[in-house]
Coordinates of C-alpha atoms in Angstrom, one line a residue:
Chain A
M64 CA 0.0 0.0 0.0
K65 CA 1.2 3.5 -0.8
R66 CA 2.3 5.6 2.1
I67 CA 2.2 9.4 1.9
K68 CA 3.4 12.1 4.3
T69 CA 2.4 15.7 4.8
P70 CA 3.0 18.4 3.8
L71 CA 1.7 17.2 0.4
T72 CA 3.1 18.4 -2.9
R73 CA 1.4 18.3 -6.3
E74 CA 4.3 16.0 -7.4
G75 CA 3.7 13.7 -4.4
I76 CA 0.0 13.3 -5.1
K77 CA -0.1 13.3 -8.9
N78 CA 0.2 9.6 -9.3
L79 CA -2.6 8.8 -6.8
K80 CA -5.6 7.2 -8.6
A81 CA -9.2 7.2 -7.6
G82 CA -10.0 3.9 -5.7
E83 CA -6.5 3.4 -4.5
N84 CA -5.8 2.7 -0.8
V85 CA -3.2 4.9 0.9
L86 CA -1.8 5.4 4.4
L87 CA -1.4 9.0 5.4
S88 CA 1.0 10.2 8.1
G89 CA 1.8 13.7 9.3
T90 CA -0.2 16.8 10.2
I91 CA -3.9 17.3 9.3
Y92 CA -6.4 19.9 10.5
T93 CA -10.0 19.1 11.4
A94 CA -12.7 21.5 10.2
R95 CA -16.4 21.1 9.5
D96 CA -19.5 23.2 8.9
Q97 CA -19.0 26.2 11.1
A98 CA -15.2 26.4 10.7
H99 CA -15.7 26.4 7.0
K100 CA -18.2 29.2 7.3
R101 CA -15.6 31.2 9.2
F102 CA -12.9 30.4 6.7
A103 CA -15.2 31.8 3.9
E104 CA -15.9 34.9 5.9
A105 CA -12.2 35.4 6.6
I106 CA -11.4 35.0 2.9
K107 CA -14.1 37.5 2.0
K108 CA -12.7 40.1 4.4
G109 CA -9.1 39.4 3.4
A110 CA -8.3 38.3 6.9
K111 CA -5.8 35.6 7.8
L112 CA -6.9 32.0 8.1
P113 CA -5.9 30.0 11.2
F114 CA -3.3 28.0 9.2
G115 CA -1.7 28.4 5.8
L116 CA -3.5 26.1 3.4
K117 CA -0.7 25.4 1.0
G118 CA 0.2 21.7 1.1
E119 CA -2.2 21.1 4.0
V120 CA -4.9 18.6 4.6
I121 CA -8.4 19.3 6.0
Y122 CA -10.2 16.5 7.7
Y123 CA -14.0 16.9 8.0
C124 CA -14.4 15.8 11.5
G125 CA -15.8 16.8 14.9
P126 CA -14.4 14.4 17.5
T127 CA -16.2 13.4 20.7
N128 CA -14.8 14.9 23.9
T129 CA -11.5 13.4 24.9
P130 CA -11.9 10.6 27.5
K131 CA -9.4 10.7 30.4
G132 CA -6.0 9.4 29.5
K133 CA -6.7 9.4 25.7
V134 CA -5.2 11.5 22.9
I135 CA -8.6 12.0 21.3
G136 CA -12.1 10.5 21.4
S137 CA -13.9 8.9 18.5
C138 CA -13.0 10.8 15.4
G139 CA -14.5 9.5 12.1
P140 CA -15.3 11.6 9.0
T141 CA -18.5 13.6 8.6
T142 CA -20.5 14.0 5.3
S143 CA -18.2 16.0 2.9
S144 CA -20.9 17.4 0.6
R145 CA -22.0 19.9 3.3
M146 CA -18.6 21.5 2.8
D147 CA -18.9 21.6 -1.0
K148 CA -20.0 25.3 -1.3
F149 CA -16.9 26.4 0.6
T150 CA -14.3 24.1 -0.9
P151 CA -13.3 25.6 -4.3
A152 CA -12.3 28.9 -2.5
L153 CA -10.0 26.9 -0.2
L154 CA -8.5 24.9 -3.0
K155 CA -7.8 28.1 -4.8
K156 CA -5.8 29.2 -1.7
G157 CA -3.6 26.2 -1.9
L158 CA -5.4 23.5 0.1
T159 CA -4.0 20.2 -1.2
A160 CA -6.2 17.5 0.3
M161 CA -9.5 16.8 2.0
I162 CA -10.6 13.8 4.0
G163 CA -14.3 13.0 4.5
K164 CA -17.0 10.6 3.5
G165 CA -19.4 10.5 0.6
G166 CA -19.6 12.2 -2.8
R167 CA -18.7 15.8 -3.8
S168 CA -20.3 18.3 -6.2
E169 CA -19.2 18.8 -9.8
E170 CA -17.8 22.2 -8.7
V171 CA -15.5 20.5 -6.2
I172 CA -14.4 17.9 -8.7
K173 CA -13.6 20.7 -11.2
A174 CA -11.7 22.6 -8.6
V175 CA -9.7 19.6 -7.5
R176 CA -8.6 19.1 -11.1
K177 CA -8.0 22.8 -11.7
Y178 CA -5.8 23.4 -8.6
G179 CA -4.2 20.0 -8.4
A180 CA -5.6 18.5 -5.2
V181 CA -7.0 15.2 -3.9
Y182 CA -10.0 14.1 -1.9
F183 CA -9.7 11.1 0.3
L184 CA -12.4 8.9 1.9
A185 CA -11.9 7.8 5.5
P186 CA -13.5 4.6 6.9
A187 CA -17.0 6.1 7.6
G188 CA -18.5 5.3 11.0
C189 CA -15.2 3.9 12.3
G190 CA -14.3 6.7 14.7
A191 CA -12.9 4.4 17.4
L192 CA -10.6 2.7 14.9
I193 CA -9.4 6.0 13.5
A194 CA -8.7 7.4 17.0
E195 CA -6.0 4.8 17.3
K196 CA -4.1 6.4 14.4
V197 CA -4.1 9.8 16.0
K198 CA -0.9 10.5 18.0
S199 CA -1.6 14.0 19.2
A200 CA -4.5 16.5 19.0
K201 CA -4.5 20.2 19.8
I202 CA -7.1 22.9 19.3
V203 CA -5.6 25.7 17.2
A204 CA -8.6 27.9 16.3
Y205 CA -12.3 28.6 17.0
K206 CA -12.2 27.0 20.5
D207 CA -15.7 28.4 21.1
L208 CA -17.0 26.0 18.5
G209 CA -16.4 23.0 20.8
P210 CA -16.4 19.8 18.8
E211 CA -16.3 21.9 15.6
A212 CA -13.1 23.8 16.7
V213 CA -10.1 23.5 14.4
R214 CA -7.7 20.8 15.7
K215 CA -4.3 20.0 14.6
L216 CA -3.8 16.3 14.5
E217 CA -0.7 14.2 14.1
V218 CA -1.6 10.9 12.5
K219 CA 0.2 7.8 11.7
D220 CA -0.9 5.4 8.9
F221 CA -4.4 6.9 8.6
P222 CA -6.1 4.4 6.2
L223 CA -7.7 6.2 3.3
V224 CA -9.1 5.6 -0.1
V225 CA -8.5 8.1 -2.9
G226 CA -12.0 9.5 -3.6
I227 CA -11.2 12.1 -6.3
D228 CA -7.8 12.2 -7.9
M229 CA -5.9 15.1 -9.3
K230 CA -7.2 14.3 -12.8
G231 CA -10.8 14.7 -11.5
A232 CA -11.6 11.0 -11.6
S233 CA -14.1 10.0 -8.8
V234 CA -14.3 6.6 -7.1
Y235 CA -18.1 7.0 -7.3
G236 CA -18.0 7.5 -11.1
K237 CA -19.7 10.3 -13.0
K238 CA -22.7 11.9 -11.4
Chain B
M219 CA -49.8 2.0 42.1
K220 CA -46.1 1.8 41.8
I221 CA -43.9 4.7 42.8
I222 CA -40.8 5.5 40.7
R223 CA -38.5 8.3 41.8
T224 CA -37.4 10.3 38.8
S225 CA -33.8 10.3 40.0
T226 CA -33.9 6.5 39.2
V227 CA -35.0 7.5 35.7
T228 CA -32.0 10.0 35.4
K229 CA -29.6 7.2 36.4
A230 CA -31.0 4.7 34.0
V231 CA -31.0 7.2 31.1
S232 CA -27.4 8.2 31.8
R233 CA -26.3 4.5 31.8
L234 CA -28.3 3.8 28.6
C235 CA -26.7 6.8 26.8
I236 CA -23.3 5.4 27.5
E237 CA -24.2 1.8 26.8
A238 CA -25.8 2.6 23.4
N239 CA -22.9 4.8 22.2
I240 CA -20.1 2.4 23.2
N241 CA -21.5 -1.1 22.8
L242 CA -22.8 -1.9 19.4
R243 CA -26.2 -3.7 19.5
K244 CA -25.8 -7.5 19.4
D245 CA -28.3 -7.9 16.5
V246 CA -26.5 -5.2 14.5
L247 CA -23.2 -6.9 15.1
A248 CA -24.6 -10.3 14.0
A249 CA -26.1 -8.7 10.9
L250 CA -22.7 -7.2 10.1
K251 CA -21.0 -10.6 10.5
S252 CA -23.5 -12.2 8.3
A253 CA -23.1 -9.4 5.7
C254 CA -19.3 -9.9 5.8
R255 CA -19.8 -13.6 4.9
R256 CA -22.3 -12.8 2.1
E257 CA -20.4 -9.9 0.6
T258 CA -18.3 -10.9 -2.5
N259 CA -16.7 -7.6 -3.3
P260 CA -13.3 -7.8 -1.6
R261 CA -13.0 -4.1 -0.8
A262 CA -16.6 -4.1 0.6
K263 CA -15.8 -7.2 2.6
N264 CA -12.7 -5.5 4.1
F265 CA -14.6 -2.5 5.0
I266 CA -17.3 -4.5 6.9
R267 CA -14.4 -6.1 8.7
D268 CA -13.2 -2.6 9.7
I269 CA -16.7 -1.8 11.0
I270 CA -16.6 -4.9 13.2
K271 CA -13.1 -4.1 14.3
N272 CA -14.2 -0.6 15.1
A273 CA -17.0 -1.9 17.4
S274 CA -14.5 -4.1 19.3
I275 CA -12.0 -1.2 19.7
A276 CA -14.8 1.0 21.0
K277 CA -15.8 -1.6 23.5
R278 CA -12.2 -2.3 24.6
N279 CA -11.2 1.4 24.8
N280 CA -14.5 2.4 26.3
I281 CA -15.0 5.1 23.7
A282 CA -17.8 6.0 21.3
I283 CA -18.4 3.8 18.3
C284 CA -18.8 6.9 16.2
Q285 CA -17.9 10.6 16.9
D286 CA -21.4 11.5 16.0
T287 CA -23.0 10.4 19.2
G288 CA -26.2 11.7 17.8
L289 CA -29.2 13.6 19.0
P290 CA -30.5 11.3 21.8
V291 CA -34.0 10.1 21.1
V292 CA -35.6 8.7 24.3
F293 CA -38.7 6.5 24.1
L294 CA -40.7 6.0 27.3
E295 CA -43.3 3.4 27.6
I296 CA -45.1 4.4 30.8
G297 CA -47.3 1.9 32.6
Q298 CA -50.4 3.8 33.7
G299 CA -50.1 2.3 37.1
I300 CA -46.9 4.4 37.8
Q301 CA -46.7 7.5 39.9
F302 CA -43.6 9.5 39.5
T303 CA -42.0 11.5 42.4
G304 CA -39.2 14.0 42.4
V305 CA -38.3 16.4 39.6
D306 CA -40.6 16.2 36.6
L307 CA -40.0 13.4 34.2
N308 CA -38.8 15.5 31.2
K309 CA -36.2 17.2 33.4
A310 CA -35.1 13.8 34.8
V311 CA -34.5 12.4 31.3
Q312 CA -32.6 15.5 30.1
K313 CA -30.5 15.4 33.3
G314 CA -29.7 11.7 32.5
I315 CA -28.6 12.5 29.0
E316 CA -26.4 15.3 30.2
A317 CA -24.8 13.1 32.9
G318 CA -24.2 10.2 30.6
Y319 CA -22.8 12.1 27.7
K320 CA -20.5 14.1 30.0
K321 CA -19.3 11.1 31.9
A322 CA -18.4 9.1 28.9
G323 CA -16.9 12.0 26.9
L324 CA -19.6 11.8 24.2
R325 CA -20.1 14.7 21.9
N326 CA -22.1 17.8 22.7
S327 CA -23.7 17.9 19.2
I328 CA -26.7 20.0 20.1
V329 CA -27.0 23.7 19.1
T330 CA -29.7 25.5 21.1
D331 CA -30.8 28.0 18.4
P332 CA -31.5 26.0 15.2
V333 CA -31.7 29.1 13.0
C334 CA -29.0 31.5 14.1
R335 CA -26.9 28.6 15.5
K336 CA -25.3 30.8 18.1
G337 CA -24.0 29.8 21.5
K338 CA -22.1 26.9 22.9
Q339 CA -22.9 23.3 21.8
V340 CA -24.6 21.3 24.5
F341 CA -25.7 17.8 25.3
S342 CA -29.5 18.3 25.6
P343 CA -32.4 18.5 25.1
G344 CA -32.9 15.0 23.6
I345 CA -36.2 14.2 22.0
I346 CA -38.7 12.3 24.2
H347 CA -41.5 10.2 22.9
T348 CA -44.0 8.7 25.3
D349 CA -46.5 5.9 25.1
L350 CA -49.0 5.1 27.8
V351 CA -49.3 1.4 28.3
S352 CA -51.0 -0.9 30.7
G353 CA -49.2 -2.2 33.8
S354 CA -46.8 -0.6 36.2
R355 CA -43.5 -0.9 34.4
L356 CA -41.4 1.8 32.7
K357 CA -39.5 0.9 29.6
I358 CA -36.8 3.4 28.6
T359 CA -35.1 3.1 25.3
V360 CA -32.3 5.5 24.2
L361 CA -31.5 5.8 20.5
P362 CA -28.7 8.2 19.8
K363 CA -29.4 9.2 16.2
G364 CA -26.5 10.4 14.0
F365 CA -27.4 13.2 11.7
G366 CA -25.5 12.1 8.6
C367 CA -28.2 9.6 8.1
E368 CA -31.0 11.6 9.8
N369 CA -30.5 14.2 7.0
K370 CA -31.6 11.5 4.5
S371 CA -35.1 11.1 6.0
R372 CA -38.1 11.3 3.7
L373 CA -41.9 11.7 4.0
K374 CA -44.5 11.3 1.3
M375 CA -48.2 11.5 1.4
F376 CA -49.5 9.0 -1.1
N377 CA -53.0 8.6 -2.5
P378 CA -54.9 5.7 -1.0
T379 CA -55.2 4.0 -4.4
V380 CA -51.5 4.1 -5.0
D381 CA -49.9 1.0 -6.5
I382 CA -47.5 -0.7 -4.1
A383 CA -44.8 -0.5 -6.7
E384 CA -44.8 3.3 -6.3
I385 CA -44.4 3.0 -2.6
K386 CA -41.5 0.6 -3.0
E387 CA -39.8 2.9 -5.5
F388 CA -40.2 5.9 -3.1
I389 CA -38.4 3.8 -0.3
V390 CA -35.7 2.5 -2.7
A391 CA -35.2 6.1 -4.0
A392 CA -34.6 7.4 -0.5
V393 CA -31.7 5.0 -0.2
R394 CA -30.4 5.7 -3.7
D395 CA -30.4 9.5 -2.9
A396 CA -28.6 8.8 0.4
G397 CA -26.0 7.1 -1.8
P398 CA -22.5 6.8 -0.2
D399 CA -23.0 9.8 2.1
A400 CA -24.7 8.4 5.2
C401 CA -22.4 5.5 6.2
P402 CA -23.8 2.4 4.4
P403 CA -24.6 -0.4 4.9
Y404 CA -27.8 1.1 6.1
I405 CA -30.7 -0.1 8.2
V406 CA -33.8 1.3 6.6
G407 CA -36.7 2.2 8.9
V408 CA -40.1 2.6 7.3
G409 CA -43.3 4.0 8.8
I410 CA -46.5 3.4 6.9
G411 CA -49.9 4.9 7.9
G412 CA -51.1 7.2 10.7
T413 CA -50.6 10.9 10.1
A414 CA -47.6 12.7 8.6
D415 CA -46.0 13.2 12.0
Y416 CA -46.8 9.7 13.2
A417 CA -45.4 8.0 10.0
C418 CA -42.1 9.7 10.7
L419 CA -42.2 8.5 14.3
L420 CA -43.0 4.9 13.1
A421 CA -40.1 5.0 10.7
K422 CA -37.8 5.9 13.7
K423 CA -39.4 3.3 15.9
A424 CA -38.8 0.7 13.2
L425 CA -35.1 1.1 13.9
L426 CA -35.6 -0.3 17.3
K427 CA -36.9 -3.5 15.9
K428 CA -34.3 -6.3 15.7
V429 CA -32.2 -6.1 12.6
T430 CA -33.2 -9.5 11.3
S431 CA -35.2 -9.1 8.1
Y432 CA -32.3 -10.4 6.1
E433 CA -32.6 -13.8 7.7
L434 CA -36.1 -14.3 8.9
P435 CA -38.8 -16.3 7.0
V436 CA -41.7 -14.3 5.5
T437 CA -44.6 -14.5 8.0
S438 CA -46.7 -11.5 7.0
Y439 CA -47.4 -9.0 4.3
E440 CA -45.0 -6.5 6.0
S441 CA -42.3 -9.0 6.4
K442 CA -42.6 -9.9 2.7
L443 CA -42.4 -6.2 1.9
E444 CA -39.3 -5.9 4.1
K445 CA -37.6 -8.8 2.2
D446 CA -38.6 -7.5 -1.2
L447 CA -37.3 -4.0 -0.4
L448 CA -34.1 -5.3 1.0
K449 CA -33.5 -7.2 -2.2
E450 CA -34.2 -4.2 -4.4
I451 CA -32.0 -1.9 -2.2
N452 CA -29.1 -4.4 -2.4
K453 CA -29.3 -4.2 -6.2
L454 CA -28.3 -0.5 -6.0
N455 CA -24.6 -1.5 -5.7
I456 CA -23.9 1.4 -3.3
G457 CA -22.3 -1.1 -1.0
P458 CA -20.3 -0.6 2.3
M459 CA -18.7 2.9 2.3
G460 CA -20.5 3.5 -1.0
L461 CA -17.7 1.8 -3.0
G462 CA -19.9 -0.8 -4.5
G463 CA -21.0 -4.3 -3.3
K464 CA -23.9 -6.5 -2.6
I465 CA -24.7 -5.2 0.9
T466 CA -26.1 -1.7 0.7
A467 CA -28.5 -2.3 3.5
L468 CA -28.4 -4.8 6.4
A469 CA -32.2 -4.8 6.8
V470 CA -35.4 -3.0 6.1
N471 CA -37.7 -2.7 9.2
I472 CA -41.3 -1.6 8.7
E473 CA -43.9 -0.4 11.3
T474 CA -47.5 0.2 10.3
Q475 CA -50.5 2.0 11.8
P476 CA -54.1 2.3 10.6
T477 CA -54.6 5.5 8.6
H478 CA -57.3 7.7 7.0
I479 CA -59.4 6.6 3.9
A480 CA -58.1 9.6 2.0
G481 CA -54.4 9.0 2.4
L482 CA -51.3 6.9 2.9
P483 CA -48.3 8.5 4.6
V484 CA -45.0 6.8 4.1
A485 CA -41.9 7.9 5.9
V486 CA -38.3 6.6 5.7
N487 CA -35.7 7.0 8.4
I488 CA -32.3 5.7 7.4
S489 CA -29.7 4.6 10.0
C490 CA -26.0 4.3 9.3
H491 CA -24.4 0.9 10.0
A492 CA -23.8 2.2 13.6
L493 CA -27.4 1.7 14.6
R494 CA -27.2 2.3 18.4
S495 CA -29.8 1.9 21.0
A496 CA -30.1 0.5 24.5
A497 CA -33.2 -0.2 26.7
A498 CA -34.0 -0.9 30.4
L499 CA -37.1 -1.9 32.3
L500 CA -37.8 -0.2 35.6

């Protein structure tokens, strides 16, 4: 199985093909509905985002609270399509990969191809299994959003499937 | 007359919230194991293995099966011979939810203002449904409902002369539209009859029935419908994780209720593979 490490480069992801299994290690950032809304507002105002997007990976995830003695609670992917309307603007700013579950809109697929990015699927509904791949977790922005705060995660061998590759091919086929 | 202190209810609800979110239902686990044997697509088979592994990790590490610990839906079957003492029953249930979710580190997924979505995310209120029944027992069932799949719910008011094929197509279409998004393989809850609101409630209650329609013999019109629908749904080739395969749904569960001569409400409530619930009798 292919292993990839963050930060991602276009060179590093260009050979990934839709449907392929990969293991991802390195830094990823959680962000879901409300965080995306704030990213969009920040971009509109020309304000700084909580982290530079270039080469980075966003994981659509809002973990449970962290049980005592654990790095993180259950932390599987949430439905990606809710983030579709915000995604092209983030890809334009250099975001290189997204991790979630389910299909994406035509606009997202186009933007993935245009800006040279990749969309991964995580094992959906397997938050306990994924938690074992997370080595550290820290809130880095929007703490007031609770589970929806932006967290910086260090992951090791996060099992993923390439959902949409850089050429715009989707594992779910054409819509 | 039996007296139940509502503090007992709080304790039971708290325990059930934890139990439901951490220990996958035995019938769901058995259905997954059966699905794993029947699935022929290797990737799909592997993914079902991951789901089963996830359930055992959750149990071992005492953490939630899924990060979406849901909007807790609490069903109370209240024997009419019970008298409650202490804080009111609604408060007692909500306190139980808060205590259980907090104790087990479950997620505070509730936003108080549904429109403006301001303020901190909290643990309650859960949704409470009550049924008055004979006897002096209280049955409490907690169903933490994840919203990836709740978002795929459907309701349609059919004409009373509708062909059954149209109803079937509506149910199958609900699953087709959910596609890969709501964590397949699904358990499909269907409510037929009653009023618009009651059909939706029936569809949710159908998820509390044992997940067995894939293996049980046909004994009634409803059970035949469940089998036929399951067969149709499993032809959709959505498959586990939406990546294709035979097992798009583990089961179809139907609940029915008499309805009006002028109509036929049909509701669909889909559950992800992590169908969680736990019950206790007081």
